[in-house]
C-alpha cells in the first residue's frame, strides 16, 4: 500500500484530497494544527487515515511530525504540500505586516521546510511524487493579492527548480494552480470571518469544489511513473482574465 502525506488536511482541499487518496487505495498521513478536525476525519476515514498534529511554521512541530513518520517506517510515496492561507485583501500600502509574515511563514517557509524533510527519502528510494498547491494568484496579479500571490509565485518557481535538481532521479514534482474555489475555509480565513463578504464573493458563481481539486490530485498521482505533470492551472468556467487597468488624468 502506498503512503501519502497531505498537509492542511483538516479542511477544504486537504480533507477532500485525503478522502480521495484513501478511496484510491492509499494510506494517508494528514497533518494540520487542529487535532479535533483531524480526529473527526480519522473517525470518518478509518485506519488508513493517520492524523498528525502539525504546524508547518514551527520547526519543533515539524521535527516531531517527521520523527513520527520515520518511526512508523512508512516511506512517503506522495507528498501533497497543501497547507496554506491568505490573510487580508487590503492593498499593500494598507496591509497588516503580521498577515504578511504569517503568509510567508506558512506558504513559503513551511512548504519549503516540509519538502526539505521529505525529499531526501524520496531521492534515496528513487521514487516519489510531490504535488504543491500553488494558485493562479502566483501568475495573475490582482489588487490585494500582494504577498499571497507572491508566495504562490514562489511555489511555482520552487516546483520548477525542484524538477531541475531532481534531473536523473525518478522523483516527480507538480504544481497545481487553482482559481476560485468554494466549499473551503479559505475565504473565511482571508476575510477574517466576515460571512457577508464571503457570501458575496461566491454569490451566483459555480466555483471549483474541493472534490474537483481532489480529482485532479488523484489523476496526477495515477499517471504512469515516467510521466511528470509539471504544472496544471484550473479555473471554474465562470472565472477568466480581465483587461489591464489604465488610470487617466493621474
Ligand atoms: N480556496 C481557494 O480558492 C484556493 C485557490 C487557490 C489555491 N488555494 C490554496 O489551496 C490550499 C488549501 O486551501 P483551502 O481552500 O483548502 O483552504 P482551507 O479550507 O482554509 O484549508 C487550509 C488548510 O491549511 C491548514 N493550515 C493552515 N496553516 C497551517 C499551518 N501553519 N500548519 C499546518 N497546517 C496549516 C489548515 O489547517 P489548520 O488550521 O487546522 O492548521 C487547513 O487544513 C492553500 O495552499 C491555498 O492557498 C486555495
CSV table of C-alpha atoms and ligand atoms in Angstrom, one decimal:
chain,number,residue,atom,x,y,z
A,1,UNK,CA,0.0,0.0,0.0
A,2,UNK,CA,1.4,3.4,-0.9
A,3,UNK,CA,1.5,6.2,1.6
A,4,UNK,CA,0.6,9.9,1.0
A,5,UNK,CA,1.4,12.8,3.3
A,6,UNK,CA,-1.1,15.6,3.0
A,7,UNK,CA,-0.5,18.9,4.8
A,8,UNK,CA,-3.5,21.1,5.6
A,9,UNK,CA,-5.7,18.0,6.0
A,10,UNK,CA,-8.2,19.4,8.5
A,11,UNK,CA,-10.3,21.4,6.0
A,12,UNK,CA,-11.0,22.3,2.4
A,13,UNK,CA,-8.8,20.9,-0.4
A,14,UNK,CA,-6.7,18.9,2.1
A,15,UNK,CA,-9.6,17.0,3.6
A,16,UNK,CA,-11.0,16.2,0.2
A,17,UNK,CA,-7.6,15.1,-1.1
A,18,UNK,CA,-7.3,12.7,1.9
A,19,UNK,CA,-10.8,11.2,1.2
A,20,UNK,CA,-10.0,10.8,-2.5
A,21,UNK,CA,-6.5,9.2,-1.9
A,22,UNK,CA,-7.9,6.8,0.6
A,23,UNK,CA,-10.6,5.9,-1.9
A,24,UNK,CA,-7.8,5.4,-4.4
A,25,UNK,CA,-6.1,2.8,-2.1
A,26,UNK,CA,-3.6,5.0,-0.3
A,27,UNK,CA,-2.7,5.1,3.4
A,28,UNK,CA,-2.8,8.9,4.2
A,29,UNK,CA,-1.0,10.8,6.9
A,30,UNK,CA,-2.9,14.0,7.3
A,31,UNK,CA,-1.2,17.0,9.0
A,32,UNK,CA,-2.7,20.2,10.4
A,33,UNK,CA,-2.8,22.3,13.6
A,34,UNK,CA,-6.4,21.4,14.6
A,35,UNK,CA,-6.2,18.0,16.2
A,36,UNK,CA,-10.0,17.9,16.7
A,37,UNK,CA,-10.7,18.2,13.0
A,38,UNK,CA,-8.2,15.5,12.2
A,39,UNK,CA,-9.8,13.2,14.8
A,40,UNK,CA,-13.2,13.7,13.0
A,41,UNK,CA,-11.6,12.8,9.7
A,42,UNK,CA,-10.0,9.7,11.3
A,43,UNK,CA,-13.4,8.6,12.5
A,44,UNK,CA,-14.8,9.1,9.1
A,45,UNK,CA,-12.0,7.5,7.1
A,46,UNK,CA,-10.8,4.7,9.4
A,47,UNK,CA,-7.4,3.2,10.0
A,48,UNK,CA,-5.9,4.2,6.7
A,49,UNK,CA,-6.0,7.8,7.8
A,50,UNK,CA,-3.2,8.7,10.3
A,51,UNK,CA,-3.8,12.1,11.9
A,52,UNK,CA,-0.6,14.2,12.6
A,53,UNK,CA,-0.8,17.4,14.6
A,54,UNK,CA,1.5,19.7,12.7
A,55,UNK,CA,2.2,23.4,12.4
A,56,UNK,CA,4.4,23.9,9.3
A,57,UNK,CA,5.6,27.2,10.6
A,58,UNK,CA,7.0,25.7,13.8
A,59,UNK,CA,10.3,23.9,13.3
A,60,UNK,CA,9.9,21.9,16.5
A,61,UNK,CA,6.4,20.7,15.4
A,62,UNK,CA,7.8,19.8,12.0
A,63,UNK,CA,10.7,17.9,13.6
A,64,UNK,CA,8.3,16.0,15.9
A,65,UNK,CA,6.0,15.2,13.0
A,66,UNK,CA,8.8,13.9,10.8
A,67,UNK,CA,10.2,11.8,13.6
A,68,UNK,CA,6.8,10.2,14.0
A,69,UNK,CA,6.7,9.5,10.3
A,70,UNK,CA,10.2,8.0,10.4
A,71,UNK,CA,9.3,5.9,13.5
A,72,UNK,CA,6.3,4.5,11.7
A,73,UNK,CA,8.7,3.3,8.9
A,74,UNK,CA,6.2,4.5,6.3
A,75,UNK,CA,8.1,5.8,3.3
A,76,UNK,CA,6.3,8.7,1.7
A,77,UNK,CA,5.3,8.0,-1.9
A,78,UNK,CA,3.2,11.1,-2.4
A,79,UNK,CA,3.6,14.5,-0.6
A,80,UNK,CA,0.8,17.0,-1.1
A,81,UNK,CA,2.1,20.4,0.1
A,82,UNK,CA,-1.4,21.9,0.5
A,83,UNK,CA,-1.3,23.8,3.9
A,84,UNK,CA,-1.5,27.5,3.1
A,85,UNK,CA,-3.5,30.6,3.6
A,86,UNK,CA,-4.3,34.1,2.5
A,87,UNK,CA,-4.8,36.8,5.1
A,88,UNK,CA,-6.4,40.1,4.1
A,89,UNK,CA,-7.4,41.7,0.8
A,90,UNK,CA,-6.1,45.2,1.5
A,91,UNK,CA,-3.8,46.9,-0.9
A,92,UNK,CA,-0.1,46.6,0.0
A,93,UNK,CA,0.1,50.1,1.4
A,94,UNK,CA,-2.7,49.3,3.9
A,95,UNK,CA,-1.8,45.7,4.7
A,96,UNK,CA,-1.1,44.2,8.1
A,97,UNK,CA,2.6,43.3,8.5
A,98,UNK,CA,1.8,40.3,10.7
A,99,UNK,CA,-0.5,38.9,8.0
A,100,UNK,CA,2.4,39.2,5.5
A,101,UNK,CA,4.7,37.4,8.0
A,102,UNK,CA,2.2,34.6,8.5
A,103,UNK,CA,1.6,34.0,4.8
A,104,UNK,CA,5.4,33.9,4.2
A,105,UNK,CA,5.9,31.6,7.1
A,106,UNK,CA,3.2,29.2,6.0
A,107,UNK,CA,3.1,29.3,2.2
A,108,UNK,CA,6.8,29.8,1.6
A,109,UNK,CA,8.9,28.7,4.6
A,110,UNK,CA,6.5,26.0,5.7
A,111,UNK,CA,6.2,24.4,2.3
A,112,UNK,CA,9.9,24.6,1.7
A,113,UNK,CA,10.8,23.0,5.1
A,114,UNK,CA,8.3,20.2,4.7
A,115,UNK,CA,9.8,19.5,1.4
A,116,UNK,CA,13.3,19.6,2.8
A,117,UNK,CA,12.4,17.0,5.3
A,118,UNK,CA,10.6,14.6,2.9
A,119,UNK,CA,12.6,14.9,-0.3
A,120,UNK,CA,15.8,13.1,0.8
A,121,UNK,CA,13.8,9.9,1.5
A,122,UNK,CA,12.2,10.1,-2.0
A,123,UNK,CA,15.6,10.6,-3.6
A,124,UNK,CA,17.1,7.7,-1.6
A,125,UNK,CA,14.1,5.5,-2.8
A,126,UNK,CA,14.5,6.9,-6.3
A,127,UNK,CA,10.7,7.3,-6.4
A,128,UNK,CA,8.0,9.7,-5.2
A,129,UNK,CA,5.7,12.5,-6.2
A,130,UNK,CA,5.4,16.0,-4.7
A,131,UNK,CA,2.3,17.9,-5.5
A,132,UNK,CA,2.4,21.5,-4.5
A,133,UNK,CA,-0.8,23.5,-4.2
A,134,UNK,CA,0.0,26.9,-5.7
A,135,UNK,CA,-2.6,29.3,-7.1
A,136,UNK,CA,-3.5,31.3,-10.2
A,137,UNK,CA,-2.6,34.2,-7.9
A,138,UNK,CA,1.1,33.2,-8.4
A,139,UNK,CA,0.7,34.1,-12.1
A,140,UNK,CA,-2.0,36.7,-12.4
A,141,UNK,CA,-1.7,39.9,-10.3
A,142,UNK,CA,-4.8,41.4,-8.7
A,143,UNK,CA,-5.4,44.2,-6.2
A,144,UNK,CA,-4.9,42.9,-2.7
A,145,UNK,CA,-3.0,39.8,-3.9
A,146,UNK,CA,0.4,41.3,-3.0
A,147,UNK,CA,2.2,38.8,-0.6
A,148,UNK,CA,-0.3,36.0,-1.1
A,149,UNK,CA,0.2,36.0,-4.9
A,150,UNK,CA,4.0,36.4,-4.4
A,151,UNK,CA,4.1,33.4,-2.1
A,152,UNK,CA,2.3,31.3,-4.7
A,153,UNK,CA,4.8,32.6,-7.4
A,154,UNK,CA,7.5,31.1,-5.0
A,155,UNK,CA,5.6,27.8,-5.1
A,156,UNK,CA,5.5,27.9,-8.9
A,157,UNK,CA,9.3,28.6,-9.2
A,158,UNK,CA,10.3,26.3,-6.4
A,159,UNK,CA,8.4,23.4,-8.1
A,160,UNK,CA,10.2,24.1,-11.4
A,161,UNK,CA,13.6,24.4,-9.6
A,162,UNK,CA,13.0,21.1,-7.8
A,163,UNK,CA,12.5,19.5,-11.2
A,164,UNK,CA,15.8,20.9,-12.2
A,165,UNK,CA,17.6,19.5,-9.1
A,166,UNK,CA,15.9,16.1,-9.5
A,167,UNK,CA,17.2,15.5,-13.0
A,168,UNK,CA,18.4,11.9,-13.2
A,169,UNK,CA,16.0,10.7,-10.5
A,170,UNK,CA,12.6,9.3,-10.8
A,171,UNK,CA,11.1,11.8,-8.3
A,172,UNK,CA,8.2,13.8,-9.8
A,173,UNK,CA,7.0,17.3,-9.0
A,174,UNK,CA,3.8,19.0,-9.9
A,175,UNK,CA,2.4,22.5,-9.2
A,176,UNK,CA,-1.4,22.8,-9.2
A,177,UNK,CA,-2.6,26.3,-9.6
A,178,UNK,CA,-6.3,26.5,-8.8
A,179,UNK,CA,-8.6,29.5,-9.3
A,180,UNK,CA,-11.7,30.4,-7.4
A,181,UNK,CA,-12.9,27.6,-5.2
A,182,UNK,CA,-15.8,27.5,-2.8
A,183,UNK,CA,-16.6,25.0,-0.1
A,184,UNK,CA,-13.3,25.5,1.8
A,185,UNK,CA,-12.4,27.8,4.8
A,186,UNK,CA,-10.0,29.8,2.6
A,187,UNK,CA,-12.1,33.0,2.1
A,188,UNK,CA,-13.5,32.9,5.7
A,189,UNK,CA,-9.9,32.9,6.9
A,190,UNK,CA,-8.8,35.5,4.4
A,191,UNK,CA,-11.7,37.9,5.2
A,192,UNK,CA,-11.4,37.4,9.0
A,193,UNK,CA,-14.7,35.6,9.4
A,194,UNK,CA,-16.8,38.1,7.5
A,195,UNK,CA,-19.7,35.8,6.5
A,196,UNK,CA,-21.4,38.5,4.3
A,197,UNK,CA,-18.2,39.3,2.4
A,198,UNK,CA,-17.6,35.6,1.8
A,199,UNK,CA,-21.2,35.0,0.7
A,200,UNK,CA,-20.9,38.0,-1.7
A,201,UNK,CA,-17.7,36.5,-3.2
A,202,UNK,CA,-19.3,33.2,-4.1
A,203,UNK,CA,-22.8,34.6,-4.9
A,204,UNK,CA,-24.2,33.0,-8.2
A,205,UNK,CA,-20.8,31.6,-9.1
A,206,UNK,CA,-20.2,28.0,-10.0
A,207,UNK,CA,-16.7,27.8,-8.4
A,208,UNK,CA,-14.3,24.9,-8.3
A,209,UNK,CA,-15.2,22.4,-5.5
A,210,UNK,CA,-12.7,20.7,-3.2
A,211,UNK,CA,-13.7,17.4,-4.9
A,212,UNK,CA,-12.7,18.9,-8.3
A,213,UNK,CA,-9.3,19.6,-6.9
A,214,UNK,CA,-9.1,16.1,-5.2
A,215,UNK,CA,-10.0,14.6,-8.6
A,216,UNK,CA,-7.1,16.5,-10.1
A,217,UNK,CA,-4.6,15.2,-7.5
A,218,UNK,CA,-5.9,11.7,-8.0
A,219,UNK,CA,-5.4,12.0,-11.7
A,220,UNK,CA,-1.8,13.3,-11.4
A,221,UNK,CA,-0.9,10.6,-8.8
A,222,UNK,CA,-2.4,8.0,-11.2
A,223,UNK,CA,-0.2,8.8,-14.1
A,224,UNK,CA,2.5,6.2,-15.0
A,225,UNK,CA,5.8,6.7,-13.3
A,226,UNK,CA,7.5,8.0,-16.4
A,227,UNK,CA,5.1,10.9,-16.7
A,228,UNK,CA,5.6,14.2,-14.9
A,229,UNK,CA,2.8,16.8,-15.0
A,230,UNK,CA,4.9,20.0,-14.4
A,231,UNK,CA,2.0,22.4,-13.8
A,232,UNK,CA,-1.7,22.4,-14.0
A,233,UNK,CA,-3.8,25.6,-13.9
A,234,UNK,CA,-7.5,25.0,-13.2
A,235,UNK,CA,-10.2,27.7,-13.1
A,236,UNK,CA,-14.0,27.5,-13.0
A,237,UNK,CA,-15.6,28.3,-16.3
A,238,UNK,CA,-17.1,31.3,-14.6
A,239,UNK,CA,-13.7,32.8,-14.0
A,240,UNK,CA,-11.4,34.3,-16.6
A,241,UNK,CA,-9.0,37.1,-17.3
A,242,UNK,CA,-9.7,40.8,-17.4
A,243,UNK,CA,-8.0,43.7,-19.2
A,244,UNK,CA,-5.1,45.6,-17.7
A,245,UNK,CA,-6.4,48.8,-15.9
A,246,UNK,CA,-5.4,52.3,-17.1
A,247,UNK,CA,-5.8,55.3,-14.8
A,248,UNK,CA,-6.5,58.6,-16.6
A,249,UNK,CA,-5.6,62.1,-15.6
A,250,UNK,CA,-3.1,61.0,-12.9
B,1,LIG,N1,-9.8,28.1,-2.0
B,1,LIG,C1,-9.3,28.7,-3.0
B,1,LIG,O1,-10.0,29.4,-3.7
B,1,LIG,C2,-7.8,28.4,-3.3
B,1,LIG,C3,-7.4,28.8,-4.6
B,1,LIG,C4,-6.1,28.6,-5.0
B,1,LIG,C5,-5.2,28.0,-4.1
B,1,LIG,N2,-5.6,27.6,-2.8
B,1,LIG,C6,-4.6,27.0,-1.9
B,1,LIG,O2,-5.1,25.8,-1.6
B,1,LIG,C7,-4.6,25.4,-0.3
B,1,LIG,C8,-5.7,24.9,0.6
B,1,LIG,O3,-6.6,25.9,0.7
B,1,LIG,P1,-8.2,25.7,1.1
B,1,LIG,O4,-9.0,26.5,0.1
B,1,LIG,O5,-8.4,24.2,1.2
B,1,LIG,O6,-8.2,26.4,2.5
B,1,LIG,P2,-8.7,26.0,3.9
B,1,LIG,O7,-10.0,25.3,3.9
B,1,LIG,O8,-8.6,27.2,4.8
B,1,LIG,O9,-7.6,24.9,4.4
B,1,LIG,C9,-6.3,25.3,4.7
B,1,LIG,C10,-5.6,24.2,5.4
B,1,LIG,O10,-4.3,24.5,5.8
B,1,LIG,C11,-4.1,24.3,7.1
B,1,LIG,N3,-3.0,25.1,7.7
B,1,LIG,C12,-3.0,26.5,7.7
B,1,LIG,N4,-1.9,26.9,8.3
B,1,LIG,C13,-1.2,25.8,8.7
B,1,LIG,C14,0.0,25.6,9.4
B,1,LIG,N5,0.7,26.6,9.9
B,1,LIG,N6,0.4,24.3,9.6
B,1,LIG,C15,-0.3,23.3,9.2
B,1,LIG,N7,-1.5,23.4,8.5
B,1,LIG,C16,-1.9,24.7,8.3
B,1,LIG,C17,-5.4,24.4,7.8
B,1,LIG,O11,-5.5,23.6,9.0
B,1,LIG,P3,-5.3,24.1,10.5
B,1,LIG,O12,-6.0,25.5,10.6
B,1,LIG,O13,-6.0,23.0,11.3
B,1,LIG,O14,-3.9,24.1,10.7
B,1,LIG,C18,-6.3,23.8,6.8
B,1,LIG,O15,-6.4,22.4,6.9
B,1,LIG,C19,-3.8,26.6,0.2
B,1,LIG,O16,-2.5,26.5,0.0
B,1,LIG,C20,-4.4,27.8,-0.6
B,1,LIG,O17,-3.5,28.8,-0.8
B,1,LIG,C21,-6.9,27.8,-2.4
